[in-house]
Amino acid sequence: MIPTQKTAWYLTALLALSPLALAQDADIFAQYREMFGEDNPAELVSWDGEDLWVEERGPRQASLEDCDLGLGPGVIEGAYAQLPRYFEDVGKVMDLEMRLVHCMVELQGLDAAAITADPFTSRGEPQTDLEKLASYIAGQSKGMPVKIDLEHPQVRQAYELGKTMFFYRAGPYDFGCTTCHNQPGKRIRLQALPDLSPGSKDADTVYTTWPGYRISQGAVRTFQWRMRDCGRQQRLPEMTFGSEIATGLITYLAAEANGAPMDAPGLKR
């Protein structure tokens, strides 16, 4: 019997979903990364971030070289590996992007609302200042172990909030982080999903490579962007930049990667 066009389509689809085909698909981006070798398009964005760090800007015509990311004014080496952390001068836990906004406001006199109104680049558009700076700062912790201080009560509180939100399900489809990231070997379409539940080691390779250059989008994406986009896929209201929920989730994932060496900016799908 000669198969109809529809039957042939189904046979092709079944073949494409075979374990071998899935394994090959999972290797596509690994092969892409291998082709890059030590190179990463994120480096171009990081170079722009380095220029921004020392550029005198804003109403106060000041650079960010006195910005305290937790290790003292101007110290950036190893700072990202210890963020999020509690900052006494503001009385709260901050991640890298929130702290950069704080410094841009306090040191340079820039407007926080203007910075956070559109913190992430759209497809085909130039990277935002926050993305450039985050890429540069993250790169200064490469090879250093993640070290989130869970002994600090406020950091522990942020971690527990993030852990709660990881398992929280809501929205029209009753989705949560746990829907996609709570067991090994899970996929959505042909994309392998990391297990980010407590105690899993997948966070070691996931967290430590953000910010990352997303091959499919041709842009560097930050962890605040990742949190907002996950919320979008859950069909939840748009996550506010720098919100307690975003900070909590980032703190939870960072702490789950404690001890793992930083390798950001990474290469992402």
JSON list of N, CA and C in Angstrom, two decimals, residues 75-122:
[
{"chain": "A", "resi": 75, "resn": "VAL", "atom": "N", "xyz": [34.99, 47.51, 43.70]},
{"chain": "A", "resi": 75, "resn": "VAL", "atom": "CA", "xyz": [35.49, 46.13, 43.62]},
{"chain": "A", "resi": 75, "resn": "VAL", "atom": "C", "xyz": [34.48, 45.28, 42.85]},
{"chain": "A", "resi": 76, "resn": "ILE", "atom": "N", "xyz": [34.89, 44.81, 41.69]},
{"chain": "A", "resi": 76, "resn": "ILE", "atom": "CA", "xyz": [33.97, 44.01, 40.87]},
{"chain": "A", "resi": 76, "resn": "ILE", "atom": "C", "xyz": [34.42, 42.56, 40.73]},
{"chain": "A", "resi": 77, "resn": "GLU", "atom": "N", "xyz": [35.69, 42.28, 40.94]},
{"chain": "A", "resi": 77, "resn": "GLU", "atom": "CA", "xyz": [36.18, 40.92, 40.82]},
{"chain": "A", "resi": 77, "resn": "GLU", "atom": "C", "xyz": [35.57, 40.04, 41.92]},
{"chain": "A", "resi": 78, "resn": "GLY", "atom": "N", "xyz": [34.80, 39.05, 41.51]},
{"chain": "A", "resi": 78, "resn": "GLY", "atom": "CA", "xyz": [34.17, 38.14, 42.46]},
{"chain": "A", "resi": 78, "resn": "GLY", "atom": "C", "xyz": [32.85, 38.63, 43.04]},
{"chain": "A", "resi": 79, "resn": "ALA", "atom": "N", "xyz": [32.45, 39.86, 42.71]},
{"chain": "A", "resi": 79, "resn": "ALA", "atom": "CA", "xyz": [31.23, 40.42, 43.32]},
{"chain": "A", "resi": 79, "resn": "ALA", "atom": "C", "xyz": [29.98, 39.66, 42.87]},
{"chain": "A", "resi": 80, "resn": "TYR", "atom": "N", "xyz": [29.89, 39.35, 41.58]},
{"chain": "A", "resi": 80, "resn": "TYR", "atom": "CA", "xyz": [28.68, 38.71, 41.07]},
{"chain": "A", "resi": 80, "resn": "TYR", "atom": "C", "xyz": [28.47, 37.33, 41.68]},
{"chain": "A", "resi": 81, "resn": "ALA", "atom": "N", "xyz": [29.55, 36.63, 41.99]},
{"chain": "A", "resi": 81, "resn": "ALA", "atom": "CA", "xyz": [29.44, 35.29, 42.57]},
{"chain": "A", "resi": 81, "resn": "ALA", "atom": "C", "xyz": [28.82, 35.33, 43.96]},
{"chain": "A", "resi": 82, "resn": "GLN", "atom": "N", "xyz": [28.76, 36.51, 44.59]},
{"chain": "A", "resi": 82, "resn": "GLN", "atom": "CA", "xyz": [28.20, 36.63, 45.93]},
{"chain": "A", "resi": 82, "resn": "GLN", "atom": "C", "xyz": [26.89, 37.40, 45.94]},
{"chain": "A", "resi": 83, "resn": "LEU", "atom": "N", "xyz": [26.29, 37.56, 44.79]},
{"chain": "A", "resi": 83, "resn": "LEU", "atom": "CA", "xyz": [24.99, 38.22, 44.67]},
{"chain": "A", "resi": 83, "resn": "LEU", "atom": "C", "xyz": [23.92, 37.21, 44.26]},
{"chain": "A", "resi": 84, "resn": "PRO", "atom": "N", "xyz": [22.68, 37.42, 44.77]},
{"chain": "A", "resi": 84, "resn": "PRO", "atom": "CA", "xyz": [22.15, 38.51, 45.60]},
{"chain": "A", "resi": 84, "resn": "PRO", "atom": "C", "xyz": [22.72, 38.47, 47.03]},
{"chain": "A", "resi": 85, "resn": "ARG", "atom": "N", "xyz": [22.69, 39.65, 47.66]},
{"chain": "A", "resi": 85, "resn": "ARG", "atom": "CA", "xyz": [23.15, 39.79, 49.03]},
{"chain": "A", "resi": 85, "resn": "ARG", "atom": "C", "xyz": [22.40, 40.95, 49.69]},
{"chain": "A", "resi": 86, "resn": "TYR", "atom": "N", "xyz": [22.52, 41.03, 51.02]},
{"chain": "A", "resi": 86, "resn": "TYR", "atom": "CA", "xyz": [21.87, 42.11, 51.75]},
{"chain": "A", "resi": 86, "resn": "TYR", "atom": "C", "xyz": [22.78, 43.34, 51.76]},
{"chain": "A", "resi": 87, "resn": "PHE", "atom": "N", "xyz": [22.18, 44.50, 51.45]},
{"chain": "A", "resi": 87, "resn": "PHE", "atom": "CA", "xyz": [22.91, 45.77, 51.46]},
{"chain": "A", "resi": 87, "resn": "PHE", "atom": "C", "xyz": [22.35, 46.65, 52.58]},
{"chain": "A", "resi": 88, "resn": "GLU", "atom": "N", "xyz": [23.22, 46.99, 53.51]},
{"chain": "A", "resi": 88, "resn": "GLU", "atom": "CA", "xyz": [22.78, 47.79, 54.66]},
{"chain": "A", "resi": 88, "resn": "GLU", "atom": "C", "xyz": [22.31, 49.18, 54.25]},
{"chain": "A", "resi": 89, "resn": "ASP", "atom": "N", "xyz": [22.94, 49.77, 53.24]},
{"chain": "A", "resi": 89, "resn": "ASP", "atom": "CA", "xyz": [22.60, 51.15, 52.89]},
{"chain": "A", "resi": 89, "resn": "ASP", "atom": "C", "xyz": [21.18, 51.29, 52.35]},
{"chain": "A", "resi": 90, "resn": "VAL", "atom": "N", "xyz": [20.58, 50.20, 51.88]},
{"chain": "A", "resi": 90, "resn": "VAL", "atom": "CA", "xyz": [19.20, 50.26, 51.40]},
{"chain": "A", "resi": 90, "resn": "VAL", "atom": "C", "xyz": [18.27, 49.37, 52.23]},
{"chain": "A", "resi": 91, "resn": "GLY", "atom": "N", "xyz": [18.85, 48.55, 53.10]},
{"chain": "A", "resi": 91, "resn": "GLY", "atom": "CA", "xyz": [18.05, 47.72, 53.99]},
{"chain": "A", "resi": 91, "resn": "GLY", "atom": "C", "xyz": [17.30, 46.60, 53.31]},
{"chain": "A", "resi": 92, "resn": "LYS", "atom": "N", "xyz": [17.88, 46.05, 52.21]},
{"chain": "A", "resi": 92, "resn": "LYS", "atom": "CA", "xyz": [17.21, 44.95, 51.54]},
{"chain": "A", "resi": 92, "resn": "LYS", "atom": "C", "xyz": [18.20, 44.14, 50.71]},
{"chain": "A", "resi": 93, "resn": "VAL", "atom": "N", "xyz": [17.71, 42.97, 50.27]},
{"chain": "A", "resi": 93, "resn": "VAL", "atom": "CA", "xyz": [18.51, 42.10, 49.43]},
{"chain": "A", "resi": 93, "resn": "VAL", "atom": "C", "xyz": [18.40, 42.57, 47.98]},
{"chain": "A", "resi": 94, "resn": "MET", "atom": "N", "xyz": [19.53, 42.62, 47.30]},
{"chain": "A", "resi": 94, "resn": "MET", "atom": "CA", "xyz": [19.56, 43.06, 45.91]},
{"chain": "A", "resi": 94, "resn": "MET", "atom": "C", "xyz": [20.36, 42.07, 45.06]},
{"chain": "A", "resi": 95, "resn": "ASP", "atom": "N", "xyz": [19.93, 41.91, 43.83]},
{"chain": "A", "resi": 95, "resn": "ASP", "atom": "CA", "xyz": [20.73, 41.16, 42.86]},
{"chain": "A", "resi": 95, "resn": "ASP", "atom": "C", "xyz": [21.59, 42.17, 42.10]},
{"chain": "A", "resi": 96, "resn": "LEU", "atom": "N", "xyz": [22.36, 41.70, 41.13]},
{"chain": "A", "resi": 96, "resn": "LEU", "atom": "CA", "xyz": [23.27, 42.58, 40.41]},
{"chain": "A", "resi": 96, "resn": "LEU", "atom": "C", "xyz": [22.54, 43.71, 39.70]},
{"chain": "A", "resi": 97, "resn": "GLU", "atom": "N", "xyz": [21.47, 43.39, 38.98]},
{"chain": "A", "resi": 97, "resn": "GLU", "atom": "CA", "xyz": [20.79, 44.41, 38.18]},
{"chain": "A", "resi": 97, "resn": "GLU", "atom": "C", "xyz": [20.16, 45.50, 39.05]},
{"chain": "A", "resi": 98, "resn": "MET", "atom": "N", "xyz": [19.56, 45.08, 40.17]},
{"chain": "A", "resi": 98, "resn": "MET", "atom": "CA", "xyz": [18.98, 46.06, 41.08]},
{"chain": "A", "resi": 98, "resn": "MET", "atom": "C", "xyz": [20.06, 46.98, 41.66]},
{"chain": "A", "resi": 99, "resn": "ARG", "atom": "N", "xyz": [21.20, 46.37, 42.00]},
{"chain": "A", "resi": 99, "resn": "ARG", "atom": "CA", "xyz": [22.27, 47.17, 42.59]},
{"chain": "A", "resi": 99, "resn": "ARG", "atom": "C", "xyz": [22.85, 48.14, 41.58]},
{"chain": "A", "resi": 100, "resn": "LEU", "atom": "N", "xyz": [22.95, 47.71, 40.34]},
{"chain": "A", "resi": 100, "resn": "LEU", "atom": "CA", "xyz": [23.44, 48.62, 39.30]},
{"chain": "A", "resi": 100, "resn": "LEU", "atom": "C", "xyz": [22.51, 49.81, 39.12]},
{"chain": "A", "resi": 101, "resn": "VAL", "atom": "N", "xyz": [21.20, 49.56, 39.15]},
{"chain": "A", "resi": 101, "resn": "VAL", "atom": "CA", "xyz": [20.24, 50.67, 39.06]},
{"chain": "A", "resi": 101, "resn": "VAL", "atom": "C", "xyz": [20.45, 51.62, 40.22]},
{"chain": "A", "resi": 102, "resn": "HIS", "atom": "N", "xyz": [20.61, 51.07, 41.42]},
{"chain": "A", "resi": 102, "resn": "HIS", "atom": "CA", "xyz": [20.84, 51.90, 42.61]},
{"chain": "A", "resi": 102, "resn": "HIS", "atom": "C", "xyz": [22.06, 52.81, 42.41]},
{"chain": "A", "resi": 103, "resn": "CYS", "atom": "N", "xyz": [23.16, 52.23, 41.91]},
{"chain": "A", "resi": 103, "resn": "CYS", "atom": "CA", "xyz": [24.38, 53.02, 41.71]},
{"chain": "A", "resi": 103, "resn": "CYS", "atom": "C", "xyz": [24.21, 54.06, 40.60]},
{"chain": "A", "resi": 104, "resn": "MET", "atom": "N", "xyz": [23.50, 53.72, 39.56]},
{"chain": "A", "resi": 104, "resn": "MET", "atom": "CA", "xyz": [23.28, 54.67, 38.47]},
{"chain": "A", "resi": 104, "resn": "MET", "atom": "C", "xyz": [22.47, 55.87, 38.95]},
{"chain": "A", "resi": 105, "resn": "VAL", "atom": "N", "xyz": [21.58, 55.62, 39.90]},
{"chain": "A", "resi": 105, "resn": "VAL", "atom": "CA", "xyz": [20.76, 56.70, 40.45]},
{"chain": "A", "resi": 105, "resn": "VAL", "atom": "C", "xyz": [21.58, 57.52, 41.45]},
{"chain": "A", "resi": 106, "resn": "GLU", "atom": "N", "xyz": [22.22, 56.83, 42.41]},
{"chain": "A", "resi": 106, "resn": "GLU", "atom": "CA", "xyz": [22.91, 57.52, 43.49]},
{"chain": "A", "resi": 106, "resn": "GLU", "atom": "C", "xyz": [24.20, 58.20, 43.03]},
{"chain": "A", "resi": 107, "resn": "LEU", "atom": "N", "xyz": [24.94, 57.58, 42.16]},
{"chain": "A", "resi": 107, "resn": "LEU", "atom": "CA", "xyz": [26.23, 58.13, 41.74]},
{"chain": "A", "resi": 107, "resn": "LEU", "atom": "C", "xyz": [26.11, 59.06, 40.54]},
{"chain": "A", "resi": 108, "resn": "GLN", "atom": "N", "xyz": [25.27, 58.67, 39.59]},
{"chain": "A", "resi": 108, "resn": "GLN", "atom": "CA", "xyz": [25.21, 59.42, 38.33]},
{"chain": "A", "resi": 108, "resn": "GLN", "atom": "C", "xyz": [24.00, 60.34, 38.23]},
{"chain": "A", "resi": 109, "resn": "GLY", "atom": "N", "xyz": [23.03, 60.15, 39.12]},
{"chain": "A", "resi": 109, "resn": "GLY", "atom": "CA", "xyz": [21.84, 61.01, 39.09]},
{"chain": "A", "resi": 109, "resn": "GLY", "atom": "C", "xyz": [20.85, 60.63, 38.03]},
{"chain": "A", "resi": 110, "resn": "LEU", "atom": "N", "xyz": [20.94, 59.41, 37.49]},
{"chain": "A", "resi": 110, "resn": "LEU", "atom": "CA", "xyz": [19.99, 58.97, 36.48]},
{"chain": "A", "resi": 110, "resn": "LEU", "atom": "C", "xyz": [18.64, 58.63, 37.12]},
{"chain": "A", "resi": 111, "resn": "ASP", "atom": "N", "xyz": [17.61, 58.56, 36.32]},
{"chain": "A", "resi": 111, "resn": "ASP", "atom": "CA", "xyz": [16.25, 58.33, 36.81]},
{"chain": "A", "resi": 111, "resn": "ASP", "atom": "C", "xyz": [15.95, 56.84, 36.83]},
{"chain": "A", "resi": 112, "resn": "ALA", "atom": "N", "xyz": [15.60, 56.32, 38.00]},
{"chain": "A", "resi": 112, "resn": "ALA", "atom": "CA", "xyz": [15.36, 54.88, 38.14]},
{"chain": "A", "resi": 112, "resn": "ALA", "atom": "C", "xyz": [14.20, 54.42, 37.28]},
{"chain": "A", "resi": 113, "resn": "ALA", "atom": "N", "xyz": [13.14, 55.21, 37.22]},
{"chain": "A", "resi": 113, "resn": "ALA", "atom": "CA", "xyz": [11.97, 54.82, 36.43]},
{"chain": "A", "resi": 113, "resn": "ALA", "atom": "C", "xyz": [12.32, 54.72, 34.95]},
{"chain": "A", "resi": 114, "resn": "ALA", "atom": "N", "xyz": [13.16, 55.62, 34.47]},
{"chain": "A", "resi": 114, "resn": "ALA", "atom": "CA", "xyz": [13.57, 55.60, 33.06]},
{"chain": "A", "resi": 114, "resn": "ALA", "atom": "C", "xyz": [14.43, 54.37, 32.77]},
{"chain": "A", "resi": 115, "resn": "ILE", "atom": "N", "xyz": [15.31, 54.01, 33.71]},
{"chain": "A", "resi": 115, "resn": "ILE", "atom": "CA", "xyz": [16.19, 52.86, 33.51]},
{"chain": "A", "resi": 115, "resn": "ILE", "atom": "C", "xyz": [15.39, 51.56, 33.47]},
{"chain": "A", "resi": 116, "resn": "THR", "atom": "N", "xyz": [14.44, 51.43, 34.40]},
{"chain": "A", "resi": 116, "resn": "THR", "atom": "CA", "xyz": [13.71, 50.16, 34.55]},
{"chain": "A", "resi": 116, "resn": "THR", "atom": "C", "xyz": [12.46, 50.08, 33.68]},
{"chain": "A", "resi": 117, "resn": "ALA", "atom": "N", "xyz": [12.11, 51.18, 33.01]},
{"chain": "A", "resi": 117, "resn": "ALA", "atom": "CA", "xyz": [10.92, 51.14, 32.15]},
{"chain": "A", "resi": 117, "resn": "ALA", "atom": "C", "xyz": [11.10, 50.16, 31.00]},
{"chain": "A", "resi": 118, "resn": "ASP", "atom": "N", "xyz": [12.31, 50.06, 30.50]},
{"chain": "A", "resi": 118, "resn": "ASP", "atom": "CA", "xyz": [12.59, 49.16, 29.37]},
{"chain": "A", "resi": 118, "resn": "ASP", "atom": "C", "xyz": [14.00, 48.59, 29.56]},
{"chain": "A", "resi": 119, "resn": "PRO", "atom": "N", "xyz": [14.18, 47.70, 30.54]},
{"chain": "A", "resi": 119, "resn": "PRO", "atom": "CA", "xyz": [15.54, 47.25, 30.88]},
{"chain": "A", "resi": 119, "resn": "PRO", "atom": "C", "xyz": [16.10, 46.17, 29.96]},
{"chain": "A", "resi": 120, "resn": "PHE", "atom": "N", "xyz": [15.25, 45.60, 29.09]},
{"chain": "A", "resi": 120, "resn": "PHE", "atom": "CA", "xyz": [15.69, 44.49, 28.25]},
{"chain": "A", "resi": 120, "resn": "PHE", "atom": "C", "xyz": [15.52, 44.84, 26.78]},
{"chain": "A", "resi": 121, "resn": "THR", "atom": "N", "xyz": [16.52, 44.47, 26.00]},
{"chain": "A", "resi": 121, "resn": "THR", "atom": "CA", "xyz": [16.47, 44.80, 24.58]},
{"chain": "A", "resi": 121, "resn": "THR", "atom": "C", "xyz": [15.41, 43.99, 23.85]},
{"chain": "A", "resi": 122, "resn": "SER", "atom": "N", "xyz": [14.83, 44.59, 22.82]},
{"chain": "A", "resi": 122, "resn": "SER", "atom": "CA", "xyz": [13.92, 43.86, 21.93]},
{"chain": "A", "resi": 122, "resn": "SER", "atom": "C", "xyz": [14.75, 43.22, 20.82]}
]
